[in-house]
Structure formats: structure tokens, C-alpha cells
Amino acid sequence: MPANLPPGLPIIPDGERPSSPLRERNAVHSPVENRRVDDVPGPYEMSAEDFEEAVSDALQLIPPKAASAMDNVAIFIEDDYTPQPGEDPGTVLLGLYEGVPLTERDSWWEAGSLPDRITIFRKPILNICSTREEVIDEVAITVVHEIAHHFGIDDDRLHELGWG
């Protein structure tokens, strides 16, 4: 994978959102950021097994160019994010990327490096969704956002692209 990926690619191939049934969204990825508590439709009830199946369905919506360009990434599901020391205890995350972005990897990286990790947080996603389809859409958008970090795209650029 070349270290000089153009900004926004392959996250938005051909300048479009993923070729999927994802509904139109505004420029803010996470509904948690700009909604009042009484605006949030959830929580949607879904078992851990059903959520895992929804995540699997959502991963099928990832743009093929993005999926094929990923290198050594594992996706995990956890119930909730626990804020780290020094973070605001009210921090809510839908997903988290942990690893070394492709743009920062050097020849040393491949020597025994563990896979990068994308974690999807079940409870915050269910809290903002009211249907299974919304869960799948939100997981797909969250995964695309975290994959962008794998490609070295920062949050500022993601906000510009509408994946903030």
C-alpha cells in the first residue's frame, strides 16, 4: 500500500458515498454529537448475536475499493467504550481505530506487527437507532470512518468529507 494515498480515497471512490442503500446524511457522521437527548430515537433492542449479524451485514456495504486496500485489520465488537484516564468521563464513541495508519508504516512495520484494530461499540449505536436497518447503516458508516483512520485520514478531513 503506497504511503501517499490521496486525501479522501479510497473512502469515497469516484466522489460518492458507498454504493449501498445507506440513507442520505448531513456532514456530521455521529448523530450523538448534534442531537438533544429527546431527539434520539433509541435505544433499539437487539441481542449481542443479532448485533454481530448486523455488523456482518454492514461490512458488506463497505466500498470494495476500501475493503481491498485494507491491510492487516481486525474488527471487534464491544458493548461500550470506557473513557481513558484524562478523557472526559462522558465520552461516547461509536467506533475506535487503534493501530498504525498505512501512511505511517515503514519497512519495519511488517516485522511481527499485530493487526490494526477497529472496535464497534454496540450500546451507543443501539442508543441512536430505532430499526435494524438504521443499525446496519450506522455500523457501516462507523466502520468507513474508522477505516479512514487506517488510511491515515484524520477527523478534520473526515468532517470535510461528511464522514465526521
Coordinates of C-alpha atoms in Angstrom, one line a residue:
M1 CA 0.0 0.0 0.0
P2 CA 1.6 3.3 -1.0
A3 CA 2.1 5.8 1.8
N4 CA 1.0 8.7 -0.4
L5 CA -2.8 8.0 -0.5
P6 CA -4.7 10.9 -1.9
P7 CA -6.9 12.7 0.7
G8 CA -10.4 11.1 0.8
L9 CA -9.5 8.0 -1.2
P10 CA -10.4 5.2 -1.2
I11 CA -13.0 6.1 1.3
I12 CA -15.1 8.0 -1.2
P13 CA -14.4 6.2 -4.5
D14 CA -15.4 8.3 -7.5
G15 CA -16.6 11.1 -5.2
E16 CA -19.6 9.2 -3.9
R17 CA -20.8 7.6 -0.7
P18 CA -20.6 3.8 -0.6
S19 CA -22.5 2.1 -3.3
S20 CA -25.1 0.8 -0.8
P21 CA -28.5 1.6 0.4
L22 CA -27.1 3.9 3.1
R23 CA -29.5 6.8 3.6
E24 CA -28.5 10.4 3.0
R25 CA -26.7 12.1 5.9
N26 CA -25.6 15.5 6.7
A27 CA -22.0 16.4 7.2
V28 CA -21.9 15.0 10.7
H29 CA -21.3 11.3 11.0
S30 CA -22.2 10.8 14.6
P31 CA -25.8 11.7 15.5
V32 CA -24.7 11.7 19.1
E33 CA -22.7 14.9 18.6
N34 CA -25.5 17.2 17.5
R35 CA -28.8 15.8 18.9
R36 CA -30.6 16.6 22.0
V37 CA -31.5 13.7 24.3
D38 CA -35.2 13.8 23.3
D39 CA -34.3 13.7 19.6
V40 CA -32.5 10.3 19.9
P41 CA -34.9 7.5 18.7
G42 CA -33.3 4.6 20.6
P43 CA -32.4 2.5 22.3
Y44 CA -33.2 -0.2 19.8
E45 CA -33.3 -3.6 21.4
M46 CA -31.1 -6.2 19.8
S47 CA -29.2 -9.2 21.2
A48 CA -25.5 -9.4 21.0
E49 CA -25.8 -12.2 18.4
D50 CA -28.2 -10.2 16.3
F51 CA -25.9 -7.1 16.5
E52 CA -22.9 -9.3 15.4
E53 CA -25.0 -10.4 12.4
A54 CA -25.9 -6.7 11.7
V55 CA -22.2 -5.8 11.8
S56 CA -21.5 -8.6 9.3
D57 CA -24.3 -7.2 7.0
A58 CA -22.9 -3.7 7.4
L59 CA -19.4 -4.9 6.4
Q60 CA -20.8 -6.0 3.1
L61 CA -21.7 -2.3 2.4
I62 CA -18.1 -1.1 2.7
P63 CA -16.9 0.2 -0.7
P64 CA -15.0 -2.6 -2.4
K65 CA -12.0 -0.3 -3.2
A66 CA -11.7 0.5 0.6
A67 CA -12.1 -3.1 1.6
S68 CA -9.5 -4.4 -0.8
A69 CA -7.0 -1.7 0.2
M70 CA -7.2 -2.5 3.9
D71 CA -4.1 -4.3 5.3
N72 CA -3.9 -6.4 8.4
V73 CA -7.1 -5.1 10.2
A74 CA -9.3 -6.9 12.7
I75 CA -12.8 -5.8 13.6
F76 CA -14.1 -6.3 17.1
I77 CA -17.4 -5.6 18.9
E78 CA -17.6 -4.4 22.4
D79 CA -20.6 -3.2 24.5
D80 CA -19.3 0.2 25.3
Y81 CA -16.3 2.5 25.3
T82 CA -14.6 3.1 28.6
P83 CA -13.0 6.6 28.7
Q84 CA -9.3 6.5 29.3
P85 CA -7.6 8.4 32.1
G86 CA -7.6 12.1 31.3
E87 CA -10.6 11.8 28.9
D88 CA -14.0 13.3 29.6
P89 CA -15.9 10.6 31.5
G90 CA -18.9 11.4 29.3
T91 CA -17.1 10.4 26.1
V92 CA -19.4 8.4 23.8
L93 CA -17.8 6.6 20.8
L94 CA -19.5 4.5 18.2
G95 CA -16.2 3.1 17.0
L96 CA -12.5 3.3 17.6
Y97 CA -9.4 2.7 15.4
E98 CA -6.2 1.5 17.1
G99 CA -3.1 0.9 15.0
V100 CA -0.5 2.3 12.7
P101 CA -2.1 4.1 9.7
L102 CA -0.9 2.9 6.3
T103 CA 0.6 6.4 5.7
E104 CA 2.9 6.0 8.7
R105 CA 4.1 2.4 8.1
D106 CA 7.7 1.8 7.1
S107 CA 9.7 -1.3 6.2
W108 CA 10.0 -2.0 9.9
W109 CA 6.2 -2.3 10.4
E110 CA 5.7 -5.8 8.8
A111 CA 8.2 -7.5 11.2
G112 CA 5.8 -9.2 13.6
S113 CA 3.3 -6.3 13.9
L114 CA -0.1 -7.1 15.3
P115 CA -3.2 -6.3 13.2
D116 CA -4.7 -2.9 13.5
R117 CA -8.0 -3.0 15.4
I118 CA -11.4 -1.4 14.7
T119 CA -13.8 -1.7 17.6
I120 CA -17.6 -1.2 17.1
F121 CA -19.4 -0.2 20.3
R122 CA -22.8 -1.9 20.5
K123 CA -24.7 0.1 23.1
P124 CA -24.0 3.7 21.8
I125 CA -25.1 2.6 18.3
L126 CA -28.3 0.9 19.6
N127 CA -29.0 4.0 21.6
I128 CA -29.3 6.2 18.5
C129 CA -31.1 3.7 16.2
S130 CA -34.7 2.7 16.0
T131 CA -34.6 -0.1 13.4
R132 CA -32.3 -2.9 12.4
E133 CA -31.7 -1.1 9.1
E134 CA -30.5 2.0 11.0
V135 CA -28.2 -0.2 13.0
I136 CA -26.7 -1.6 9.8
D137 CA -26.3 1.9 8.3
E138 CA -24.7 3.3 11.4
V139 CA -22.3 0.4 11.7
A140 CA -21.3 0.7 8.0
I141 CA -20.7 4.5 8.4
T142 CA -18.8 4.0 11.6
V143 CA -16.6 1.3 10.0
V144 CA -15.9 3.5 7.0
H145 CA -14.9 6.3 9.4
E146 CA -12.5 4.0 11.3
I147 CA -11.1 2.6 8.1
A148 CA -10.3 6.1 7.0
H149 CA -8.1 6.4 10.1
H150 CA -6.4 3.2 8.9
F151 CA -5.7 5.0 5.6
G152 CA -4.2 8.0 7.6
I153 CA -7.2 10.3 7.2
D154 CA -7.8 12.5 10.3
D155 CA -11.0 13.6 11.9
D156 CA -10.8 17.1 10.4
R157 CA -10.6 15.7 6.9
L158 CA -13.4 13.2 7.6
H159 CA -15.7 16.1 8.8
E160 CA -14.9 17.9 5.5
L161 CA -15.9 14.7 3.6
G162 CA -19.1 14.2 5.5
W163 CA -17.9 11.2 7.5
G164 CA -17.1 13.1 10.7

